[in-house]
Amino acid sequence: MKKLTILGSTGSIGVSTLDIVAAHRDRFEVVALTAGNNLSLLKRQIEIFRPKLVSVLTSERAAELDAMLTGDKPAIHHGVAGLIAAATAGDADMVVAAIVGAAGLIPTAAAIKAGKDIALANKETLVSAGRLMMELVRENRVKLYPVDSEHSAVFQSLEGQSRKDVKRIILTASGGPFLNLPLDQLDRVSISDALNHPNWSMGQKITIDSATMMNKGLEVIEARWLFDTPAEQIDVNIHPQSIIHSMVEYVDGCVVAQLGVPDMKAPIAYALTYPERIPTGVKPLDLTELSGLSFFRPDFRRFPALGLAYRSLTDGESMPAVMNAANEVAVEAFLKGRLGFTDIAAAIERTMDSHTPHTLSSLDEVLSVDLWTRNKARELLGLD
């Protein structure tokens, strides 16, 4: 039986992970859960899965959760220390890293140092500190399995192949809700418009990132580190149907792809059980029901954030961390109605232009760059 810690159990990935656990109680045991402010959902998860330890955002939330629970209670922690306690919980074999944003960096690193295998859904961890994190993975001899549907597809398409035979990785992208919106109307996009993704059900931050295609930019950077592949060998294709989740082209001209209906349970389950596969309840793919599959190159005028991601990889090691932190500030400002949709990429670019890239020597330095960037982005946006 595999014992799991889930960092971010009340988010979309965490909920889907627990759905898989609930369907396979003979295979999985939940050791620890972490959440932010959604205490009602966390309470239900505690009652169903009986973890030994949970962590929430603040001491106030911890006290509130304690008052909500009756009978045998798990140990309740909070803050960064609580995330680390959950990530390093002694009984866990694997940590599902599903916290959104740079906040997932420290607990994921702690889990790796504690010898836990990682099912990685937090792409910002590799975006901000890709080289350092992969060095930690190797030093601690743990396994890292991708949970993002695109990286899971690449992982599966590489199975049984020699890496020296890879010509390029092709990440697919739906194009989000504004794929066909006239360019001159993008500056009038509302928050509700941007949160209306055509294919996937995700949290707010990831959904906005998908609308700007920053999410795909983050995935390009993540793929660079996960698969030790330079940026010039990672392409993005717009594929509105979201049936082919990504592909690998080999030097002989053959392309291997992974297909399936858009449902995160499939890549989550593969990460949890690799190299085995288990039933997930995902709807079978019936190709005869499809009218066609289309692919085309992204328009960088429509999706400037994607271009910024490629730029960050060539600018220098600290620049992806800057780009990521600036994006988090800009998306938060947009969701609060303080920034227009097209201003998100512009704010990121201005922040990147203010930074002199350099090599990162430690995770503490990554956090320092992250803090500098957030302050600079808020200053440039007049948010202080």
CSV table of C-alpha atoms in Angstrom, one decimal:
chain,number,residue,atom,x,y,z
A,1,MET,CA,0.0,0.0,0.0
A,2,LYS,CA,1.4,3.4,-1.0
A,3,LYS,CA,1.2,6.1,1.6
A,4,LEU,CA,0.6,9.6,0.4
A,5,THR,CA,0.9,13.2,1.5
A,6,ILE,CA,-1.1,15.7,-0.6
A,7,LEU,CA,0.1,19.3,-0.6
A,8,GLY,CA,-2.8,21.3,-1.7
A,9,SER,CA,-5.6,18.8,-1.1
A,10,THR,CA,-8.5,21.2,-1.6
A,11,GLY,CA,-7.3,22.4,-5.0
A,12,SER,CA,-8.4,20.8,-8.3
A,13,ILE,CA,-5.4,18.4,-8.4
A,14,GLY,CA,-5.8,17.5,-4.7
A,15,VAL,CA,-9.5,16.8,-5.1
A,16,SER,CA,-8.9,14.6,-8.2
A,17,THR,CA,-6.1,12.8,-6.4
A,18,LEU,CA,-8.4,12.0,-3.4
A,19,ASP,CA,-11.0,10.8,-5.9
A,20,ILE,CA,-8.5,8.2,-7.1
A,21,VAL,CA,-7.6,7.3,-3.6
A,22,ALA,CA,-11.3,6.8,-2.7
A,23,ALA,CA,-11.7,4.5,-5.7
A,24,HIS,CA,-8.7,2.4,-4.7
A,25,ARG,CA,-8.6,2.3,-0.9
A,26,ASP,CA,-6.8,-1.0,-1.1
A,27,ARG,CA,-3.8,0.6,-2.8
A,28,PHE,CA,-3.5,4.0,-1.0
A,29,GLU,CA,-3.4,5.5,2.5
A,30,VAL,CA,-3.4,9.2,3.2
A,31,VAL,CA,-0.8,10.3,5.7
A,32,ALA,CA,-1.1,14.1,5.6
A,33,LEU,CA,-3.1,16.8,3.9
A,34,THR,CA,-2.5,20.6,3.5
A,35,ALA,CA,-4.9,23.3,2.5
A,36,GLY,CA,-5.2,27.1,2.6
A,37,ASN,CA,-8.5,28.5,3.7
A,38,ASN,CA,-11.1,26.0,2.5
A,39,LEU,CA,-11.7,24.5,5.9
A,40,SER,CA,-15.1,23.0,5.1
A,41,LEU,CA,-13.7,20.8,2.3
A,42,LEU,CA,-10.6,20.0,4.4
A,43,LYS,CA,-12.9,18.8,7.2
A,44,ARG,CA,-14.7,16.4,4.9
A,45,GLN,CA,-11.4,15.1,3.6
A,46,ILE,CA,-10.2,14.5,7.1
A,47,GLU,CA,-13.4,12.6,8.1
A,48,ILE,CA,-13.1,10.4,5.0
A,49,PHE,CA,-9.4,9.8,4.8
A,50,ARG,CA,-8.3,10.1,8.4
A,51,PRO,CA,-4.8,11.6,7.9
A,52,LYS,CA,-2.4,11.7,10.8
A,53,LEU,CA,-1.4,15.3,10.1
A,54,VAL,CA,-2.9,18.3,8.4
A,55,SER,CA,-1.7,21.9,7.9
A,56,VAL,CA,-3.5,25.1,7.1
A,57,LEU,CA,-2.5,28.7,6.2
A,58,THR,CA,-2.5,30.4,9.6
A,59,SER,CA,-2.7,29.8,13.3
A,60,GLU,CA,-6.2,31.3,13.3
A,61,ARG,CA,-7.3,28.8,10.6
A,62,ALA,CA,-5.7,26.0,12.6
A,63,ALA,CA,-7.7,26.9,15.7
A,64,GLU,CA,-10.9,27.2,13.6
A,65,LEU,CA,-10.3,23.8,12.1
A,66,ASP,CA,-9.6,22.2,15.5
A,67,ALA,CA,-13.0,23.6,16.8
A,68,MET,CA,-14.7,22.1,13.7
A,69,LEU,CA,-13.4,18.5,14.3
A,70,THR,CA,-14.7,16.0,16.8
A,71,GLY,CA,-13.4,12.6,18.0
A,72,ASP,CA,-9.9,11.6,17.1
A,73,LYS,CA,-8.2,14.5,15.5
A,74,PRO,CA,-5.1,14.7,13.3
A,75,ALA,CA,-2.1,16.8,14.4
A,76,ILE,CA,-2.9,20.4,13.1
A,77,HIS,CA,-0.1,22.6,11.9
A,78,HIS,CA,0.0,25.8,10.0
A,79,GLY,CA,2.2,28.1,7.8
A,80,VAL,CA,5.4,27.2,6.1
A,81,ALA,CA,6.5,25.0,9.1
A,82,GLY,CA,3.2,23.1,8.7
A,83,LEU,CA,3.8,22.5,5.0
A,84,ILE,CA,7.3,21.2,5.8
A,85,ALA,CA,5.9,18.9,8.5
A,86,ALA,CA,3.4,17.5,6.1
A,87,ALA,CA,6.0,17.1,3.3
A,88,THR,CA,8.4,15.3,5.5
A,89,ALA,CA,5.8,13.1,7.4
A,90,GLY,CA,7.7,9.9,8.2
A,91,ASP,CA,5.1,7.4,7.0
A,92,ALA,CA,4.7,8.9,3.5
A,93,ASP,CA,6.2,7.2,0.4
A,94,MET,CA,5.1,9.8,-2.0
A,95,VAL,CA,4.3,13.5,-1.9
A,96,VAL,CA,1.8,14.9,-4.3
A,97,ALA,CA,3.0,18.5,-4.8
A,98,ALA,CA,-0.1,20.3,-5.9
A,99,ILE,CA,0.2,23.8,-4.2
A,100,VAL,CA,-0.2,26.5,-6.8
A,101,GLY,CA,2.6,29.0,-7.3
A,102,ALA,CA,6.1,29.5,-5.8
A,103,ALA,CA,4.7,28.6,-2.4
A,104,GLY,CA,5.2,25.0,-3.3
A,105,LEU,CA,9.0,25.4,-3.7
A,106,ILE,CA,10.1,24.9,0.0
A,107,PRO,CA,7.8,22.0,1.0
A,108,THR,CA,8.6,20.2,-2.2
A,109,ALA,CA,12.4,20.6,-1.6
A,110,ALA,CA,11.9,19.4,2.0
A,111,ALA,CA,10.1,16.3,0.7
A,112,ILE,CA,12.9,15.5,-1.7
A,113,LYS,CA,15.5,15.9,1.1
A,114,ALA,CA,13.5,13.6,3.2
A,115,GLY,CA,13.7,10.9,0.5
A,116,LYS,CA,10.1,11.1,-0.7
A,117,ASP,CA,9.1,10.4,-4.2
A,118,ILE,CA,7.3,13.3,-5.8
A,119,ALA,CA,4.2,13.5,-8.0
A,120,LEU,CA,4.8,17.0,-9.3
A,121,ALA,CA,1.8,19.2,-10.2
A,122,ASN,CA,3.4,22.4,-9.0
A,123,LYS,CA,5.2,23.6,-12.2
A,124,GLU,CA,6.5,26.7,-10.5
A,125,THR,CA,8.9,24.7,-8.5
A,126,LEU,CA,10.9,23.8,-11.6
A,127,VAL,CA,10.3,27.2,-13.2
A,128,SER,CA,11.8,29.0,-10.3
A,129,ALA,CA,14.6,26.6,-9.4
A,130,GLY,CA,14.8,24.0,-12.1
A,131,ARG,CA,18.5,23.1,-12.0
A,132,LEU,CA,18.7,23.2,-8.2
A,133,MET,CA,15.6,21.0,-7.8
A,134,MET,CA,16.8,18.4,-10.3
A,135,GLU,CA,20.2,18.3,-8.5
A,136,LEU,CA,18.3,17.6,-5.3
A,137,VAL,CA,16.3,14.8,-6.9
A,138,ARG,CA,19.6,13.2,-8.1
A,139,GLU,CA,21.4,13.7,-4.8
A,140,ASN,CA,18.6,12.2,-2.8
A,141,ARG,CA,17.9,9.4,-5.3
A,142,VAL,CA,14.2,10.0,-5.4
A,143,LYS,CA,11.8,9.6,-8.3
A,144,LEU,CA,9.9,12.6,-9.7
A,145,TYR,CA,6.8,11.9,-11.8
A,146,PRO,CA,5.0,14.6,-13.8
A,147,VAL,CA,1.3,15.2,-13.1
A,148,ASP,CA,0.6,17.9,-15.7
A,149,SER,CA,-1.2,16.2,-18.6
A,150,GLU,CA,1.4,17.6,-21.1
A,151,HIS,CA,4.4,16.4,-19.2
A,152,SER,CA,2.8,13.1,-18.4
A,153,ALA,CA,2.2,12.7,-22.1
A,154,VAL,CA,5.8,13.4,-22.9
A,155,PHE,CA,6.9,11.0,-20.1
A,156,GLN,CA,4.7,8.3,-21.6
A,157,SER,CA,5.9,9.0,-25.2
A,158,LEU,CA,9.5,8.6,-24.0
A,159,GLU,CA,8.9,5.2,-22.5
A,160,GLY,CA,11.2,2.6,-24.0
A,161,GLN,CA,13.0,5.1,-26.2
A,162,SER,CA,16.6,6.3,-26.1
A,163,ARG,CA,16.9,10.0,-25.2
A,164,LYS,CA,19.6,10.5,-27.8
A,165,ASP,CA,17.0,9.7,-30.5
A,166,VAL,CA,14.7,12.6,-29.5
A,167,LYS,CA,14.6,15.4,-32.0
A,168,ARG,CA,12.0,17.6,-30.2
A,169,ILE,CA,9.2,17.7,-27.7
A,170,ILE,CA,5.9,19.1,-28.8
A,171,LEU,CA,3.7,20.5,-26.1
A,172,THR,CA,0.0,21.0,-27.1
A,173,ALA,CA,-2.1,23.8,-25.9
A,174,SER,CA,-5.9,24.4,-26.1
A,175,GLY,CA,-5.4,28.1,-26.8
A,176,GLY,CA,-7.8,29.0,-24.0
A,177,PRO,CA,-11.0,31.0,-24.3
A,178,PHE,CA,-9.6,33.8,-26.5
A,179,LEU,CA,-8.0,31.8,-29.3
A,180,ASN,CA,-10.3,33.3,-31.9
A,181,LEU,CA,-11.1,36.6,-30.2
A,182,PRO,CA,-10.1,39.6,-32.4
A,183,LEU,CA,-6.8,41.1,-31.1
A,184,ASP,CA,-8.3,44.5,-30.7
A,185,GLN,CA,-10.9,43.1,-28.2
A,186,LEU,CA,-8.4,41.5,-25.8
A,187,ASP,CA,-8.0,44.6,-23.7
A,188,ARG,CA,-11.7,44.4,-22.9
A,189,VAL,CA,-11.7,40.9,-21.5
A,190,SER,CA,-13.4,40.5,-18.2
A,191,ILE,CA,-12.4,38.4,-15.2
A,192,SER,CA,-15.4,36.0,-15.8
A,193,ASP,CA,-14.5,35.7,-19.5
A,194,ALA,CA,-10.9,34.8,-18.6
A,195,LEU,CA,-12.1,32.2,-16.1
A,196,ASN,CA,-14.2,30.4,-18.7
A,197,HIS,CA,-11.8,27.7,-20.0
A,198,PRO,CA,-13.3,25.7,-22.9
A,199,ASN,CA,-11.8,22.3,-21.9
A,200,TRP,CA,-10.4,22.1,-18.4
A,201,SER,CA,-11.7,22.7,-14.9
A,202,MET,CA,-8.9,24.3,-12.8
A,203,GLY,CA,-8.3,26.8,-10.1
A,204,GLN,CA,-8.4,30.5,-10.8
A,205,LYS,CA,-4.7,31.2,-11.1
A,206,ILE,CA,-4.1,28.3,-13.5
A,207,THR,CA,-7.1,29.2,-15.6
A,208,ILE,CA,-5.9,32.8,-16.0
A,209,ASP,CA,-2.5,31.5,-16.9
A,210,SER,CA,-4.1,29.3,-19.6
A,211,ALA,CA,-6.0,32.3,-21.0
A,212,THR,CA,-2.7,34.2,-21.4
A,213,MET,CA,-0.8,31.0,-22.3
A,214,MET,CA,1.7,31.7,-19.5
A,215,ASN,CA,0.7,28.3,-18.3
A,216,LYS,CA,2.2,26.8,-21.5
A,217,GLY,CA,5.3,29.0,-21.0
A,218,LEU,CA,5.7,27.6,-17.5
A,219,GLU,CA,5.4,24.1,-19.0
A,220,VAL,CA,8.1,24.8,-21.6
A,221,ILE,CA,10.5,25.7,-18.7
A,222,GLU,CA,9.4,22.7,-16.7
A,223,ALA,CA,9.9,20.4,-19.7
A,224,ARG,CA,13.4,21.8,-20.2
A,225,TRP,CA,14.3,20.5,-16.7
A,226,LEU,CA,12.2,17.4,-16.4
A,227,PHE,CA,13.5,16.0,-19.7
A,228,ASP,CA,16.9,17.7,-19.8
A,229,THR,CA,16.0,19.2,-23.2
A,230,PRO,CA,17.1,22.7,-24.4
A,231,ALA,CA,14.4,25.2,-25.1
A,232,GLU,CA,15.1,25.2,-28.9
A,233,GLN,CA,14.0,21.5,-29.0
A,234,ILE,CA,10.7,22.3,-27.2
A,235,ASP,CA,7.8,23.5,-29.4
A,236,VAL,CA,4.3,24.5,-28.7
A,237,ASN,CA,1.3,23.6,-31.0
A,238,ILE,CA,-2.2,25.0,-30.5
A,239,HIS,CA,-4.5,22.0,-30.4
A,240,PRO,CA,-8.0,23.3,-29.5
A,241,GLN,CA,-9.6,19.8,-29.0
A,242,SER,CA,-7.1,18.9,-26.2
A,243,ILE,CA,-7.2,15.2,-27.2
A,244,ILE,CA,-3.4,14.8,-28.0
A,245,HIS,CA,-1.8,15.9,-24.7
A,246,SER,CA,1.7,16.2,-26.1
A,247,MET,CA,4.1,14.4,-28.5
A,248,VAL,CA,7.8,13.5,-29.0
A,249,GLU,CA,9.4,13.6,-32.4
A,250,TYR,CA,12.3,11.3,-33.0
A,251,VAL,CA,15.3,11.6,-35.4
A,252,ASP,CA,13.8,9.0,-37.8
A,253,GLY,CA,10.8,11.2,-38.4
A,254,CYS,CA,8.4,9.2,-36.2
A,255,VAL,CA,6.2,11.0,-33.7
A,256,VAL,CA,4.9,9.3,-30.6
A,257,ALA,CA,1.8,10.9,-29.0
A,258,GLN,CA,-0.4,10.3,-26.0
A,259,LEU,CA,-4.2,10.7,-26.4
A,260,GLY,CA,-7.1,10.9,-24.1
A,261,VAL,CA,-10.2,12.9,-23.1
A,262,PRO,CA,-9.3,16.0,-21.0
A,263,ASP,CA,-9.4,14.7,-17.5
A,264,MET,CA,-6.6,15.1,-14.9
A,265,LYS,CA,-7.4,11.8,-13.2
A,266,ALA,CA,-5.5,9.9,-15.8
A,267,PRO,CA,-2.1,11.6,-15.5
A,268,ILE,CA,-2.4,11.8,-11.7
A,269,ALA,CA,-3.1,8.0,-11.5
A,270,TYR,CA,-0.1,7.3,-13.8
A,271,ALA,CA,2.2,9.3,-11.5
A,272,LEU,CA,0.8,7.5,-8.4
A,273,THR,CA,1.1,4.0,-9.7
A,274,TYR,CA,3.9,4.0,-12.4
A,275,PRO,CA,4.8,1.7,-14.0
A,276,GLU,CA,1.3,0.2,-13.4
A,277,ARG,CA,-2.0,1.6,-14.7
A,278,ILE,CA,-5.3,1.5,-12.8
A,279,PRO,CA,-8.9,2.2,-13.7
A,280,THR,CA,-9.7,6.0,-13.2
A,281,GLY,CA,-13.2,6.4,-14.3
A,282,VAL,CA,-12.1,8.6,-17.1
A,283,LYS,CA,-14.4,8.5,-20.2
A,284,PRO,CA,-12.9,6.3,-22.9
A,285,LEU,CA,-11.7,8.1,-26.0
A,286,ASP,CA,-13.8,7.3,-29.1
A,287,LEU,CA,-12.0,8.6,-32.1
A,288,THR,CA,-15.0,8.0,-34.3
A,289,GLU,CA,-16.9,10.7,-32.4
A,290,LEU,CA,-14.3,13.3,-33.3
A,291,SER,CA,-14.9,15.6,-36.3
A,292,GLY,CA,-11.2,16.2,-36.6
A,293,LEU,CA,-8.0,17.3,-34.8
A,294,SER,CA,-6.3,20.5,-35.7
A,295,PHE,CA,-2.9,22.0,-34.9
A,296,PHE,CA,-1.2,25.3,-35.6
A,297,ARG,CA,1.6,27.5,-34.3
A,298,PRO,CA,0.8,30.0,-31.5
A,299,ASP,CA,0.5,33.7,-32.4
A,300,PHE,CA,2.9,35.5,-30.1
A,301,ARG,CA,1.0,38.8,-30.6
A,302,ARG,CA,-2.0,37.2,-29.1
A,303,PHE,CA,0.0,35.3,-26.5
A,304,PRO,CA,3.1,37.4,-25.6
A,305,ALA,CA,3.4,35.6,-22.2
A,306,LEU,CA,4.6,32.5,-24.1
A,307,GLY,CA,7.3,34.5,-25.8
A,308,LEU,CA,8.4,35.9,-22.4
A,309,ALA,CA,8.8,32.3,-21.1
A,310,TYR,CA,11.1,31.4,-24.0
A,311,ARG,CA,13.0,34.6,-23.4
A,312,SER,CA,13.5,33.9,-19.7
A,313,LEU,CA,15.3,30.6,-20.6
A,314,THR,CA,17.8,32.4,-22.7
A,315,ASP,CA,18.3,35.5,-20.5
A,316,GLY,CA,19.8,33.7,-17.5
A,317,GLU,CA,19.1,31.3,-14.7
A,318,SER,CA,17.3,33.8,-12.4
A,319,MET,CA,15.0,35.2,-15.0
A,320,PRO,CA,12.4,32.3,-15.0
A,321,ALA,CA,12.0,32.9,-11.3
A,322,VAL,CA,11.5,36.6,-11.9
A,323,MET,CA,9.0,35.9,-14.7
A,324,ASN,CA,7.1,33.5,-12.5
A,325,ALA,CA,6.8,35.8,-9.5
A,326,ALA,CA,5.9,38.8,-11.6
A,327,ASN,CA,3.1,36.7,-13.2
A,328,GLU,CA,1.7,35.7,-9.8
A,329,VAL,CA,1.5,39.4,-8.8
A,330,ALA,CA,0.0,40.5,-12.1
A,331,VAL,CA,-2.6,37.7,-12.1
A,332,GLU,CA,-3.6,38.5,-8.6
A,333,ALA,CA,-4.0,42.1,-9.6
A,334,PHE,CA,-6.1,41.2,-12.6
A,335,LEU,CA,-8.4,38.9,-10.4
A,336,LYS,CA,-8.9,41.8,-8.0
A,337,GLY,CA,-9.9,44.1,-10.9
A,338,ARG,CA,-6.8,46.3,-10.6
A,339,LEU,CA,-5.2,45.3,-13.9
A,340,GLY,CA,-6.4,44.7,-17.4
A,341,PHE,CA,-6.1,41.4,-19.2
A,342,THR,CA,-3.5,42.5,-21.7
A,343,ASP,CA,-1.6,44.4,-19.0
A,344,ILE,CA,-0.6,41.1,-17.4
A,345,ALA,CA,2.1,40.2,-19.9
A,346,ALA,CA,3.1,43.9,-20.1
A,347,ALA,CA,3.6,44.0,-16.3
A,348,ILE,CA,5.7,40.8,-16.5
A,349,GLU,CA,7.9,42.2,-19.2
A,350,ARG,CA,8.5,45.5,-17.4
A,351,THR,CA,9.6,43.5,-14.3
A,352,MET,CA,11.9,41.3,-16.3
A,353,ASP,CA,13.4,44.3,-17.9
A,354,SER,CA,14.2,45.6,-14.4
A,355,HIS,CA,16.2,42.5,-13.5
A,356,THR,CA,19.8,41.6,-14.2
A,357,PRO,CA,19.9,37.8,-14.6
A,358,HIS,CA,22.4,35.7,-12.7
A,359,THR,CA,23.2,32.2,-11.6
A,360,LEU,CA,21.3,30.9,-8.6
A,361,SER,CA,23.4,29.2,-6.0
A,362,SER,CA,20.8,28.1,-3.5
A,363,LEU,CA,17.1,27.8,-2.8
A,364,ASP,CA,17.5,30.8,-0.4
A,365,GLU,CA,18.7,32.8,-3.3
A,366,VAL,CA,15.7,31.7,-5.3
A,367,LEU,CA,13.4,33.0,-2.5
A,368,SER,CA,15.4,36.2,-2.4
A,369,VAL,CA,14.9,36.8,-6.1
A,370,ASP,CA,11.2,35.9,-5.7
A,371,LEU,CA,10.7,38.5,-3.0
A,372,TRP,CA,12.6,41.2,-4.9
A,373,THR,CA,10.5,40.5,-7.9
A,374,ARG,CA,7.2,40.7,-6.1
A,375,ASN,CA,8.2,44.0,-4.5
A,376,LYS,CA,9.4,45.4,-7.9
A,377,ALA,CA,6.3,44.2,-9.7
A,378,ARG,CA,4.0,45.9,-7.1
A,379,GLU,CA,6.0,49.0,-7.3
A,380,LEU,CA,5.8,49.1,-11.1
A,381,LEU,CA,2.1,48.5,-11.0
A,382,GLY,CA,1.5,51.0,-8.2
A,383,LEU,CA,0.0,48.4,-5.9
A,384,ASP,CA,1.9,49.4,-2.8
